Rosetta silent file (secondary structure, phi, psi, omega in degrees, C-alpha in Angstrom):
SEQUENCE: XXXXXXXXXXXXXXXXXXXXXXXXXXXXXXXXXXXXXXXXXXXXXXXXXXXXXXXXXXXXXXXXXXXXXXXXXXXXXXXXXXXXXXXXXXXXXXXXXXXXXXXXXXXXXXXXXXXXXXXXXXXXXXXXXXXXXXXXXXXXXXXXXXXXXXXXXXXXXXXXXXXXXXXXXXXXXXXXXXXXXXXXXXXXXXXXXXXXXXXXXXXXXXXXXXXXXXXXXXXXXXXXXXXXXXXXXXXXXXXXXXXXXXXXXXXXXXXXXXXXXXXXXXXXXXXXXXXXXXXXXXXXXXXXXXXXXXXXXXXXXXXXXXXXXXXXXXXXXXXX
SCORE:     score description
SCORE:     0.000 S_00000001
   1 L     0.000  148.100 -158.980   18.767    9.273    2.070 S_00000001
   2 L  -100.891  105.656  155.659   20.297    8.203    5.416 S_00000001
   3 L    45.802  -74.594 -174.786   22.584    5.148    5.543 S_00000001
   4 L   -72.400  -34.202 -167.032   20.468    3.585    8.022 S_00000001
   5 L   -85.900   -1.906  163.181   17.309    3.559    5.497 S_00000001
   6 E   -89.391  118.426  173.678   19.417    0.911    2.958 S_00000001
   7 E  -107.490  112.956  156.511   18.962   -2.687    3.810 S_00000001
   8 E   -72.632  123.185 -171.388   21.944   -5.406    1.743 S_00000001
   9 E  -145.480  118.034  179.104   19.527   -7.938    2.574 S_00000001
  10 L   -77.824  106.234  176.692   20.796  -11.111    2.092 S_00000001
  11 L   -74.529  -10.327 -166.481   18.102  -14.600    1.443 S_00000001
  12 H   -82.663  -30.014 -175.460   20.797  -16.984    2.402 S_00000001
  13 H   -64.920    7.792 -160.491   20.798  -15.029    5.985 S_00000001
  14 H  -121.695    8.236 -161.960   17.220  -15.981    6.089 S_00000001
  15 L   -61.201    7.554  142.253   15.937  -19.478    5.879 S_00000001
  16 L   -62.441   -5.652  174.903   13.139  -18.909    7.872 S_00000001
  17 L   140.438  170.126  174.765   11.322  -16.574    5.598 S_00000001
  18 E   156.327  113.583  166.709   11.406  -13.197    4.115 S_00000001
  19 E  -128.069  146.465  175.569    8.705  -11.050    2.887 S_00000001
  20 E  -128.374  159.809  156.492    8.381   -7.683    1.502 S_00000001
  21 E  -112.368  150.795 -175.548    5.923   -5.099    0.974 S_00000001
  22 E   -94.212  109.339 -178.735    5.156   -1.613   -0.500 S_00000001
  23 E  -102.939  133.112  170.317    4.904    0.612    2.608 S_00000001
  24 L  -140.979  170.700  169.940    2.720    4.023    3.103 S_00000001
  25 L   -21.694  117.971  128.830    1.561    6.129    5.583 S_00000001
  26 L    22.114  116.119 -176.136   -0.837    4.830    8.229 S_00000001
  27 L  -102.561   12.180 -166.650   -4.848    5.505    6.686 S_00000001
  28 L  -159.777   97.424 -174.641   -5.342    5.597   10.262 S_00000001
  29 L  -152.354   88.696  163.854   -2.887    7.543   12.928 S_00000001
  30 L   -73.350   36.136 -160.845   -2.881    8.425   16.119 S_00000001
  31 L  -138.024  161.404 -152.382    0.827    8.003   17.425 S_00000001
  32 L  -112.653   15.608 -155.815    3.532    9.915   17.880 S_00000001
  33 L   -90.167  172.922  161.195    6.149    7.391   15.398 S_00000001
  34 L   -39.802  141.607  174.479    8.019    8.250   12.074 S_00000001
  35 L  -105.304  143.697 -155.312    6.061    8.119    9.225 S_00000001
  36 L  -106.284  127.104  157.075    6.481    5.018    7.681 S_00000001
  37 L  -132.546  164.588 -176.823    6.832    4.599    3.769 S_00000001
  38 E   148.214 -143.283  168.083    9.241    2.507    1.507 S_00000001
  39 E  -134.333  143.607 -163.365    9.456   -1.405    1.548 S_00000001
  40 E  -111.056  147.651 -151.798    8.619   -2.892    5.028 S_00000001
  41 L  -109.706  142.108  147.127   10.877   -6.175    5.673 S_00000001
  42 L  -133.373  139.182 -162.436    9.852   -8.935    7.811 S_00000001
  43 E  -132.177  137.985  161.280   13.055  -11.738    7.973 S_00000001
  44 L  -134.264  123.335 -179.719   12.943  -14.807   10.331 S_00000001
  45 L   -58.488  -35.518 -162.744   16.642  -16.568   10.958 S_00000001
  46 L  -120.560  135.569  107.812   14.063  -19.980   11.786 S_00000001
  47 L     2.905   93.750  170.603   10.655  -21.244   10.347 S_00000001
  48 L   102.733  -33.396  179.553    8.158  -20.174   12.849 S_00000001
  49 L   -34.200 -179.106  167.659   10.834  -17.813   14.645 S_00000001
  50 L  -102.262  151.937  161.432   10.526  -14.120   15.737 S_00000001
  51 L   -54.113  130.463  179.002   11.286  -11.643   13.222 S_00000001
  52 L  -112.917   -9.642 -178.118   14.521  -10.944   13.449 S_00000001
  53 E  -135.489  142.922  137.179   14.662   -7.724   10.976 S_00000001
  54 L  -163.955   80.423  170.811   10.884   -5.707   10.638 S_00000001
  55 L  -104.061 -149.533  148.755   11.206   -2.372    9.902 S_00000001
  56 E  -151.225  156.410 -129.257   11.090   -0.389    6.686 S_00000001
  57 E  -116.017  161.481  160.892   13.704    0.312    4.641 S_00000001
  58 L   -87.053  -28.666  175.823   13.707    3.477    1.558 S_00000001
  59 E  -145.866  150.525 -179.276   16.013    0.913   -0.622 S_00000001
  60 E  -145.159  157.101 -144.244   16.971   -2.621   -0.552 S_00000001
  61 E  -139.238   85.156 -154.156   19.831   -3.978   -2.039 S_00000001
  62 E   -87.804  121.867  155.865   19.465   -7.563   -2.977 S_00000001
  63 E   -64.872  131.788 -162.709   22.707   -9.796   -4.362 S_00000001
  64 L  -155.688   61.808  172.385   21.248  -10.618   -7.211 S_00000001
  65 L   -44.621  117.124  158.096   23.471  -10.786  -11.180 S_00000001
  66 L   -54.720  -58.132  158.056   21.387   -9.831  -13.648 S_00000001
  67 L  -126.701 -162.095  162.903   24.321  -10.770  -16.213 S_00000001
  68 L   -88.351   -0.076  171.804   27.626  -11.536  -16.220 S_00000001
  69 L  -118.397   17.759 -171.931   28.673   -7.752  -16.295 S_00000001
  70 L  -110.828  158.464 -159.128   26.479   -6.664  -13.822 S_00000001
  71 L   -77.453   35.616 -173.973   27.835   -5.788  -10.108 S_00000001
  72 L    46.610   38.093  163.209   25.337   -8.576   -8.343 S_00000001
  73 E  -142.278  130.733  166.179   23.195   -6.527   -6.856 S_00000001
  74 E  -100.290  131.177  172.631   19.627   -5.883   -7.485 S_00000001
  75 E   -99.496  137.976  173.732   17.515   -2.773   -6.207 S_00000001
  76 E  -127.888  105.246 -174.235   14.407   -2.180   -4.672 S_00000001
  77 E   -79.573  112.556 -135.527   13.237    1.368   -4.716 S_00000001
  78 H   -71.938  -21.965  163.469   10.813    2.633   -2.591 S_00000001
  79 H   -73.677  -55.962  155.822    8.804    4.461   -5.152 S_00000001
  80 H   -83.730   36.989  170.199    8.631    1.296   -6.955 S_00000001
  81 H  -115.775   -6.676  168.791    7.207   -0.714   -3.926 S_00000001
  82 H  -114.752    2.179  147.154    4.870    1.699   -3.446 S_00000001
  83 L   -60.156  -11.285 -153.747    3.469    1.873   -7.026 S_00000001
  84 H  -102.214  -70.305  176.428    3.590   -2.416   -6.609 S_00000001
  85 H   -53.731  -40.197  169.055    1.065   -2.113   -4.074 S_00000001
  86 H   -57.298  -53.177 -169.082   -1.312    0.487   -5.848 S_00000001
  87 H   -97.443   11.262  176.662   -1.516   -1.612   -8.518 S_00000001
  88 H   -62.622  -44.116 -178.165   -1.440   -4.882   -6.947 S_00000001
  89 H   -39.188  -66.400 -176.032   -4.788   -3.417   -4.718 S_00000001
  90 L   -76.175   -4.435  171.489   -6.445   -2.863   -7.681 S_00000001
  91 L    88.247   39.552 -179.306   -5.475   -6.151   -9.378 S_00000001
  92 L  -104.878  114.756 -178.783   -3.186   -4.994  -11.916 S_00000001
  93 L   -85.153   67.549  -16.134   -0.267   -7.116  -12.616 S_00000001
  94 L  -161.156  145.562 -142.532    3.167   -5.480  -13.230 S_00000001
  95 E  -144.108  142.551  162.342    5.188   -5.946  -16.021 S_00000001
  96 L   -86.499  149.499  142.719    9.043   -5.324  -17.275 S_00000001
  97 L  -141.846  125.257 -176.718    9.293   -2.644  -19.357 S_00000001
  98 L   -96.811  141.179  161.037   12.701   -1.065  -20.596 S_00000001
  99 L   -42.421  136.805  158.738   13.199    2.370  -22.552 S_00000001
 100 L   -85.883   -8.243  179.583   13.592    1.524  -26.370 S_00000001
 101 L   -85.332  -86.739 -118.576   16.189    4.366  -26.647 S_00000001
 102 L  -124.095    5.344 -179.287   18.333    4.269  -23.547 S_00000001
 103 L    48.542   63.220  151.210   17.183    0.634  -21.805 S_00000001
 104 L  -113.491  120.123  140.447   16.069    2.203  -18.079 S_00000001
 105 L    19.996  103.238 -157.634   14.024    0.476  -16.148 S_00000001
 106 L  -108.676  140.752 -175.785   10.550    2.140  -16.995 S_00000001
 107 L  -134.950  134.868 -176.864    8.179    2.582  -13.932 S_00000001
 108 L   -94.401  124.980 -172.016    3.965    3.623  -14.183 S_00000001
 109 L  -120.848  163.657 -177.109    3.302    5.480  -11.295 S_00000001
 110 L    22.062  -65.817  151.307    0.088    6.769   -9.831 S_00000001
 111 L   -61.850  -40.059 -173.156   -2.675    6.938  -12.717 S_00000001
 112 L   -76.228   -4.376  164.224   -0.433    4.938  -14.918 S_00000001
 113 L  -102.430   22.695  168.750   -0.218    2.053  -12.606 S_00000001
 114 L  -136.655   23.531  168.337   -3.951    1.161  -12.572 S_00000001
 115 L  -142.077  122.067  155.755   -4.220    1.759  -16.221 S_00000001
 116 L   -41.945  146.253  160.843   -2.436   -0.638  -19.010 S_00000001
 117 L   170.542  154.215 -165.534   -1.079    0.982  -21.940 S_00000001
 118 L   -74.774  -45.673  178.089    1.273    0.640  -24.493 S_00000001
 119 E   -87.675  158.690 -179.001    3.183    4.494  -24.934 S_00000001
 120 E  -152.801 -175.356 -163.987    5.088    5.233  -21.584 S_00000001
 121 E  -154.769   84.831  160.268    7.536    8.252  -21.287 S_00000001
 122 L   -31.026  123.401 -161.484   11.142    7.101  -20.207 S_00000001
 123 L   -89.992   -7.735 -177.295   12.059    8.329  -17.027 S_00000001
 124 L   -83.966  -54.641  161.862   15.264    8.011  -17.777 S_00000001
 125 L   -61.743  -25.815 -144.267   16.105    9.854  -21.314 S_00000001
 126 L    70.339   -7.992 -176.809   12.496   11.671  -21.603 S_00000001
 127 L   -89.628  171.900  169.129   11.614   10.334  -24.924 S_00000001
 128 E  -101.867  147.309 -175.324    8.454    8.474  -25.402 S_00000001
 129 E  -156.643  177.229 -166.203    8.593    4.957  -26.922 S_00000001
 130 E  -126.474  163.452 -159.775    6.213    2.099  -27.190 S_00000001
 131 L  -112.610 -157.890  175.494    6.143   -1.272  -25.699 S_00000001
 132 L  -116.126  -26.458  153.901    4.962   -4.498  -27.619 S_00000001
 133 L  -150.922 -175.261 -146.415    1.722   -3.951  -25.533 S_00000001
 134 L   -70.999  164.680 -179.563   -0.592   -2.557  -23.577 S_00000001
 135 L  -164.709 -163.710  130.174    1.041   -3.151  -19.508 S_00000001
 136 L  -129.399  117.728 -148.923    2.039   -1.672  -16.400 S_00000001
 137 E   -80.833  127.061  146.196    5.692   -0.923  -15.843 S_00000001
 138 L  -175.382  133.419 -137.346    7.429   -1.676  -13.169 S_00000001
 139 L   -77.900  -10.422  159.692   10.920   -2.712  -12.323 S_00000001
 140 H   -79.289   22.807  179.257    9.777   -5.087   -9.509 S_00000001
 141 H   -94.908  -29.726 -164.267    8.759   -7.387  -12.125 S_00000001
 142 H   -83.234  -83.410  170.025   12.143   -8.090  -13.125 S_00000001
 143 H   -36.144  -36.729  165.740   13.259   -8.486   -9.526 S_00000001
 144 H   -74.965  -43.542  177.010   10.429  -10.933   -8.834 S_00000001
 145 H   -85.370  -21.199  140.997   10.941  -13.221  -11.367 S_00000001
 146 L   -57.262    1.441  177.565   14.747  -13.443  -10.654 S_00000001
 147 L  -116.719    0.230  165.179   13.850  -14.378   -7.437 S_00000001
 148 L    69.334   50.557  171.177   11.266  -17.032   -8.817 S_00000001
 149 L   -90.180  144.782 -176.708    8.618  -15.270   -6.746 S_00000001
 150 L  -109.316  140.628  144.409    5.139  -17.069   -7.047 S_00000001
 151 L    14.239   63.135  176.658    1.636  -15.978   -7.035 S_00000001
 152 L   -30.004  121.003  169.976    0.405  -15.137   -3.813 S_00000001
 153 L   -91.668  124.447  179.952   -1.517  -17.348   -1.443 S_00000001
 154 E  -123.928  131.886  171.106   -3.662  -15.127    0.737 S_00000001
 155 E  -129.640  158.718 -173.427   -6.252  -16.722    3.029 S_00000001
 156 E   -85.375  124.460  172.798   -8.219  -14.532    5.561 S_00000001
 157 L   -24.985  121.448 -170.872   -6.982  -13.554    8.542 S_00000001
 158 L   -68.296  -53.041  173.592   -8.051  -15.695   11.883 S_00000001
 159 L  -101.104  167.997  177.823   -8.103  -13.684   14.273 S_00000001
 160 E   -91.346  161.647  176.324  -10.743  -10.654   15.653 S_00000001
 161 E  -161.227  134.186  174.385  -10.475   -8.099   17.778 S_00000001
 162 E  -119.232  127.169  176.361  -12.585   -5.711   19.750 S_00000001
 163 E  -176.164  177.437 -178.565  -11.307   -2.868   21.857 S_00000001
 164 L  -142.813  140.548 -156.564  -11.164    1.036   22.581 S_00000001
 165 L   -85.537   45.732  133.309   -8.655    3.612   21.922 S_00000001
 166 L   -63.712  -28.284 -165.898   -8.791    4.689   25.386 S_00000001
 167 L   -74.634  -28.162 -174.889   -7.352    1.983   26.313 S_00000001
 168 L  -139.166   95.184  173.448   -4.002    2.658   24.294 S_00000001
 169 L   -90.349    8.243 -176.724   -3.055    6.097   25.140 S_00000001
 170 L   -95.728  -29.229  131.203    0.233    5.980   23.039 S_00000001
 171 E   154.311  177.187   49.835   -2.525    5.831   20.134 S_00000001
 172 E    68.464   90.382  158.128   -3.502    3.892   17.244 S_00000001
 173 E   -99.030 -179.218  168.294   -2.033    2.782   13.496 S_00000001
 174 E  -154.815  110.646 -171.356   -4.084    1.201   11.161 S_00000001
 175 E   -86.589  149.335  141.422   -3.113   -0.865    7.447 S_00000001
 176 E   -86.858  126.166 -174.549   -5.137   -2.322    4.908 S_00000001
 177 L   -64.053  160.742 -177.474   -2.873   -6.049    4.068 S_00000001
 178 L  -144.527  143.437  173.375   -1.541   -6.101    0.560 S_00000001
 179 L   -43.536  118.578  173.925   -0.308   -8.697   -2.077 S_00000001
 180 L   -79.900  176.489  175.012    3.592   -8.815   -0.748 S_00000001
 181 L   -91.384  -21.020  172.488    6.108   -8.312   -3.359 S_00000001
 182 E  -145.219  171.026 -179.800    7.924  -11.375   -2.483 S_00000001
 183 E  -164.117   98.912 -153.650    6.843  -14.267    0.248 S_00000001
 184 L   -88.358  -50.884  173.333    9.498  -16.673    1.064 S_00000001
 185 L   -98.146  155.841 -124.712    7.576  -18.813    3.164 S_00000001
 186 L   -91.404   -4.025  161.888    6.094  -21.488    3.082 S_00000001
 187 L  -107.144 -167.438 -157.664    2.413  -20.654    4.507 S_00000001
 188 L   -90.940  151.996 -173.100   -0.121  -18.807    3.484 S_00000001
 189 E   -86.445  113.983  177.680   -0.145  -14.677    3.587 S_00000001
 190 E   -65.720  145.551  179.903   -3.187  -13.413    6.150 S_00000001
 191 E  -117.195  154.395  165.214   -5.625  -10.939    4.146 S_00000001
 192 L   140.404 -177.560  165.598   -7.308   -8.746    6.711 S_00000001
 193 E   -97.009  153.867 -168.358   -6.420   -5.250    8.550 S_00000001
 194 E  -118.686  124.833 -171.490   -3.165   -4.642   10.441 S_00000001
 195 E  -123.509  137.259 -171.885   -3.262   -3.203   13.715 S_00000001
 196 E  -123.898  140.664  170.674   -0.469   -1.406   15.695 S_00000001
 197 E  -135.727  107.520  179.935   -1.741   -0.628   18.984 S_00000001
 198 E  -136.879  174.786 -148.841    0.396    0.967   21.722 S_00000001
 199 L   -90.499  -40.424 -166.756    0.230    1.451   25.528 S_00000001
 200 L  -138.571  164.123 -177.277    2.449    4.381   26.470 S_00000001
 201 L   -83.209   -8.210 -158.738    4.008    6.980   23.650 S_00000001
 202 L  -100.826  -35.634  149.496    7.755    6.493   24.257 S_00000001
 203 L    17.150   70.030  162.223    7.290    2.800   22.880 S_00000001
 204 L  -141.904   50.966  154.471    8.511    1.778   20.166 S_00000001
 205 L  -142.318  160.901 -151.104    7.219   -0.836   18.811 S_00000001
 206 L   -45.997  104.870  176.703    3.398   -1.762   19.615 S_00000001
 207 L   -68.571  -39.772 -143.908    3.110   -3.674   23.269 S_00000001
 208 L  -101.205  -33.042 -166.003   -1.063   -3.651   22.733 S_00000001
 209 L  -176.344  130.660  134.584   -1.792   -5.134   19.560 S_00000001
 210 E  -132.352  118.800 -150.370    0.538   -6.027   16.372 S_00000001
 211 E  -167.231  161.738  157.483   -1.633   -8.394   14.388 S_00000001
 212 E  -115.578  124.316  169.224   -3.380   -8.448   10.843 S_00000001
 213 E   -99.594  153.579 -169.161   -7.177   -9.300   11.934 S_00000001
 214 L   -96.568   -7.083 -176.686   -9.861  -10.466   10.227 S_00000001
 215 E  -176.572   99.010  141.382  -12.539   -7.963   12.015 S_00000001
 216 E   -72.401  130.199  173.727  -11.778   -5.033   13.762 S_00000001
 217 E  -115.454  154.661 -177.865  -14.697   -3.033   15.887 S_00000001
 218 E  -130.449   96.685  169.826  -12.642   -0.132   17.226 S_00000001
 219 L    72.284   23.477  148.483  -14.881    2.104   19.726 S_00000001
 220 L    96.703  -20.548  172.947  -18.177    0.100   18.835 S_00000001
 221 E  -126.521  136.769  167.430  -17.613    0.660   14.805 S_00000001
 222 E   -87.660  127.315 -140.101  -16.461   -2.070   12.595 S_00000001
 223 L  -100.850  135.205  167.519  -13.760   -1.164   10.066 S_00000001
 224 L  -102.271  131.034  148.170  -14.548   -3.240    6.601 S_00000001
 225 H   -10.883  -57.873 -171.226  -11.437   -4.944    5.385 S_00000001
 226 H   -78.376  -40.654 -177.910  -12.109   -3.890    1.649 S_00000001
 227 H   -92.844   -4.942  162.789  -12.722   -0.088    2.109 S_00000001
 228 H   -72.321  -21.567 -132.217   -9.405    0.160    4.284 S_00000001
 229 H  -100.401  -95.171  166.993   -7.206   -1.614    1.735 S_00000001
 230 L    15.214  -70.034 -171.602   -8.985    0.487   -1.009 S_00000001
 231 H   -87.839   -2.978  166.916   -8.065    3.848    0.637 S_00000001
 232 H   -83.798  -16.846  179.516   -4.609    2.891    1.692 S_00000001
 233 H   -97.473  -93.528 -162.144   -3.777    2.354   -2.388 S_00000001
 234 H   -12.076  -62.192 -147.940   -6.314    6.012   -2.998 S_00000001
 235 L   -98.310   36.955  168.549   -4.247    7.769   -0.651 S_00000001
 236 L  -111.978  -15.771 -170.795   -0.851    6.765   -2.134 S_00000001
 237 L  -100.227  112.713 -169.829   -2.104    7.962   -5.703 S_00000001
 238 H   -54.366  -10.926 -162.094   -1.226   12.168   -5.632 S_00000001
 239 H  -104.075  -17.905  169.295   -3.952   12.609   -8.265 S_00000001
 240 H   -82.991   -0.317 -166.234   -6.693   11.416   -5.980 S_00000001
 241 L   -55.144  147.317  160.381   -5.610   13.927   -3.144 S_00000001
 242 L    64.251   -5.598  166.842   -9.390   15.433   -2.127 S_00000001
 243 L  -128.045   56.531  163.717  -11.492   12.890   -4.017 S_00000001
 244 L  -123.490  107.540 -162.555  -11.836    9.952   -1.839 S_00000001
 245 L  -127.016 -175.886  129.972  -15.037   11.144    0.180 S_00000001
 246 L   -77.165   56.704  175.015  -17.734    9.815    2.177 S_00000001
 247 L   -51.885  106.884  174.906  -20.987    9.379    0.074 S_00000001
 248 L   -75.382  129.116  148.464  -24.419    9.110    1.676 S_00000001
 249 L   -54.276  120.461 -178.070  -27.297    7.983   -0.765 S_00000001
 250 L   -73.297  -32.974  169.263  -29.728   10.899   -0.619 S_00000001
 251 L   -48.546  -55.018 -172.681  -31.928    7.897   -1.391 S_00000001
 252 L  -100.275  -44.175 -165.061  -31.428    4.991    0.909 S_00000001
 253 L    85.357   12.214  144.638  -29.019    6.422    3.681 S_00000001
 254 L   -28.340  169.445  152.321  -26.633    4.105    2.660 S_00000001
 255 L  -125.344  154.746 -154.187  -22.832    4.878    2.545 S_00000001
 256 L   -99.328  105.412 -173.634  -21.857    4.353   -1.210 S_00000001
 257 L  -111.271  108.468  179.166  -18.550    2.290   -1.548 S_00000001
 258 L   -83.640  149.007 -150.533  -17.178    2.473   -5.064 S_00000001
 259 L  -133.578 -178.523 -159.894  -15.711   -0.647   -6.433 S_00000001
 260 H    13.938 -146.756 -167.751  -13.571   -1.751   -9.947 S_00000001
 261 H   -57.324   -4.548  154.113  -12.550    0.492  -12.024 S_00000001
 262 H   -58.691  -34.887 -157.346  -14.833    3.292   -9.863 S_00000001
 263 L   -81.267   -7.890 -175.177  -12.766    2.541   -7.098 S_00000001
 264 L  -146.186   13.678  159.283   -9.641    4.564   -8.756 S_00000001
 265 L  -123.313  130.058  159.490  -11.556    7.263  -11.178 S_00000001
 266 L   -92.983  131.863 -179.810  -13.652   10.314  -10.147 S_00000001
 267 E  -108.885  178.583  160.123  -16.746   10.231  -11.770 S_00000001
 268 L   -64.449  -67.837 -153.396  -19.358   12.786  -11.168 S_00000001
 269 E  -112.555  111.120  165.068  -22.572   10.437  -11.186 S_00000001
 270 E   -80.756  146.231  167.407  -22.731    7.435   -8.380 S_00000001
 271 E  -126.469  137.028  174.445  -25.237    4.620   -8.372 S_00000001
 272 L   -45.731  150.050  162.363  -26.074    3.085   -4.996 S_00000001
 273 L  -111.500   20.184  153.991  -25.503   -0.475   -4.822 S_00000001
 274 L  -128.492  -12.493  136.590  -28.311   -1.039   -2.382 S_00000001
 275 L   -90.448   -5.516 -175.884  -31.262    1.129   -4.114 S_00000001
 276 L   102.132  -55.238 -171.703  -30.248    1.747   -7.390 S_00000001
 277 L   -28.575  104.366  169.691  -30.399    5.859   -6.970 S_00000001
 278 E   -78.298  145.762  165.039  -27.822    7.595   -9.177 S_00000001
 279 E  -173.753  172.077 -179.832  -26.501   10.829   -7.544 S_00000001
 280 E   -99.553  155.582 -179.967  -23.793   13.243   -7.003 S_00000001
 281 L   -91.698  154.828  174.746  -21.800   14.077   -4.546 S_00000001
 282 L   -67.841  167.172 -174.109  -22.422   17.885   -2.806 S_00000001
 283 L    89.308 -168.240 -152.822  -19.901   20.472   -2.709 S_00000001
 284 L   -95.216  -41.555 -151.743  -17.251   22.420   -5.530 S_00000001
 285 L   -85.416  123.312  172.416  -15.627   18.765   -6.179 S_00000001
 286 L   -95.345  -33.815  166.511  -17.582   16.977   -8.481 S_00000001
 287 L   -65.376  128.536 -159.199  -15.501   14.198   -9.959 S_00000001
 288 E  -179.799  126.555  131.998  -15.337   11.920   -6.321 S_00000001
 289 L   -95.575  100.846  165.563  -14.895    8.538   -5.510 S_00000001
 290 L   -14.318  101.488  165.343  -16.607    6.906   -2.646 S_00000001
 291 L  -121.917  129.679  174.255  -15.361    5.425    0.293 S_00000001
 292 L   -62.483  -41.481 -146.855  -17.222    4.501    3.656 S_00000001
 293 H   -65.050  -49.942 -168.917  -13.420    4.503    5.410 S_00000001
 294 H   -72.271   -3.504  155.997  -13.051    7.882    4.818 S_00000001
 295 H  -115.317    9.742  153.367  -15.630    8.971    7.067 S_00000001
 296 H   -48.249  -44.550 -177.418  -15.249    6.285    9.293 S_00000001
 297 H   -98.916  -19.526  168.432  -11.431    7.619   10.408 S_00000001
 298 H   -53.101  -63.292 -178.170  -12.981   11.034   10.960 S_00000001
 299 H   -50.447  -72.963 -162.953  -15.820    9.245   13.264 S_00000001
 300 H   -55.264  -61.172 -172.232  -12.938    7.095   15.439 S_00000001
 301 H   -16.081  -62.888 -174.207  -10.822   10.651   15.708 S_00000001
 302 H   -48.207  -47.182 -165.904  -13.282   12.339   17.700 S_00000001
 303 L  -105.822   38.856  165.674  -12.961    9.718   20.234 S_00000001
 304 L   -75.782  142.669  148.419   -8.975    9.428   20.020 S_00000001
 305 L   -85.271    1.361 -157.095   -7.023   10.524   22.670 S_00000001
 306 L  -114.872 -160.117  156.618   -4.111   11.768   20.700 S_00000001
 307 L   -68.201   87.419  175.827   -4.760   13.898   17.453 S_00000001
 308 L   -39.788  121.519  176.047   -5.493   12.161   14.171 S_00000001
 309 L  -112.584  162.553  163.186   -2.829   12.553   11.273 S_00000001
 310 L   -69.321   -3.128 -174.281   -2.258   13.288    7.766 S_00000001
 311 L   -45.919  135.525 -176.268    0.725   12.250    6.509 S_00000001
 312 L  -129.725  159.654 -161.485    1.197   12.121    3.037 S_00000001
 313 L   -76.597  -30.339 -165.904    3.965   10.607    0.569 S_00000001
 314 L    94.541  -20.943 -168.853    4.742   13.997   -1.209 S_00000001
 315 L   -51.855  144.477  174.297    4.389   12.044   -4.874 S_00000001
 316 L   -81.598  110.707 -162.728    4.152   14.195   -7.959 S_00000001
 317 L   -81.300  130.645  176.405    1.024   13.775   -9.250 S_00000001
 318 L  -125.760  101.904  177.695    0.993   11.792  -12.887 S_00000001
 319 L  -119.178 -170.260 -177.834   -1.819   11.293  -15.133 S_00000001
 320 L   -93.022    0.000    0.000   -3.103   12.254  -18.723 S_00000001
């Protein structure tokens, strides 16, 4: 890890605000930039101010004592901000949990953060040990409540936006918003999609659009809020690689959007939620969960100018 990707990130340098987030890939990218995962920083020196730091960082490095023997600093690791956000998506709330052998910092990553349970497998030692109940692990639980982090207030984004990605030949990112991990200030957090838009490729940071919106139509189709978010946690979990599809109802003509605990298992047999029709999806993969989005980013590609990409996190996939 490079130097430069460690933020000491000071709150007293900050009275104007500081929030963070669990950063991944783009679900929707047509630009020529880095790809960004980790936890993305937004800082304001003022109330109301410009950002004075918003990148993303691979670690953050908080002053923080824990005890009285510990060196005052607290960490925030980019694998667990971007497990915070999978299970945050899905509405799972995060938990401490410590090794009972060897006390490290126990973290549930990709199936295990959108399912509670009680045995976990120390990442630190290797043994398995049990918890006082069922949870989800994760060490930014600790770190939020030493920082007295509250609840989120999320209200929906104000504004809309219509446009076409002709328009922005350096190309196109696209976010679903997320629960931050902490939110320092003192209004409310916009819910909605996050749009990077830029004008020429050498850019770099968006001239055309940086915004969270409340209704994007991009090129005459409107992006839903809920199935972007959705597939921005799916395509962070390695065990879902290839089963996040687009599902038609052979019935209705519908597209099929799977939702609770659907929304992060492949099942075999879908039932529309506007006729009723149980069915499967076609093809070798049988096990599938449903998303409109994912054929949706296919549809805007064709009429990209730049090449649509793939970037993926690399994560090891871990389930049962």
């Amino acid at each position: 890890m490079a130097p430069e990707d460690t933020l000491d990130l000071d709150f007293s340098r900050y009275p104007g605000g500081i929030a963070l987030w669990g950063s991944v890939p783009a679900v929707y990218d047509t630009t020529n930039k880095p790809i960004d995962r980790g936890i993305h920083v937004h800082a304001r020196l003022e109330k109301g101010g410009e950002k004075v730091v918003d990148r993303t960082y691979r670690k953050l490095r908080i002053p923080l004592a824990k005890d009285l023997l510990s060196d005052g600093w607290a960490e925030v690791d980019e694998i667990d901000a971007i497990n915070y956000m999978v299970s945050a998506v899905f509405g799972f709330q995060t938990i401490t949990v410590n090794c009972t052998y060897c006390g490290f910092p126990h973290l549930d990553r990709d199936w295990f953060a959108v399912h509670a349970h009680r045995r976990h497998q120390c990442h630190g030692c290797g043994k398995q040990f049990s918890d006082n109940g069922p949870g989800v692990g994760n060490p930014l639980a600790t770190v939020r409540h030493m920082l007295g982090a509250q609840k989120p207030k999320l209200v929906p984004a104000k504004k809309k936006v219509t446009f076409k990605q002709r328009d922005f030949p350096g190309g196109v990112q696209i976010w679903g918003s997320n629960p931050a991990i902490l939110w320092t200030s003192t209004r409310a957090e916009e819910d909605g999609i996050h749009v990077h838009a830029f004008k020429t490729a050498d850019e770099e940071m968006p001239s055309g659009l940086d915004d969270t919106f409340t209704e994007v139509v991009i090129d005459g189709m409107v992006l839903d809020a809920t199935h972007v978010r959705a597939f921005m946690a799916q395509s962070a979990m390695p065990h879902l690689e290839g089963r996040v599809l687009d599902l038609v109802c052979p019935g209705c003509g519908d597209h099929h959007f799977d939702e609770g605990e659907h929304a992060f298992t492949p099942h075999i047999e879908h039932r529309c939620g506007s006729c009723g029709l149980c069915f499967c999806a076609r093809g070798q993969m049988k096990k599938t969960i449903a998303n409109p989005f994912a054929g949706v980013r296919h549809a805007l590609a064709k009429l990209a100018p730049n090449p649509l990409r793939n970037d993926k996190l690399g994560l090891r996939p871990e389930t049962i």
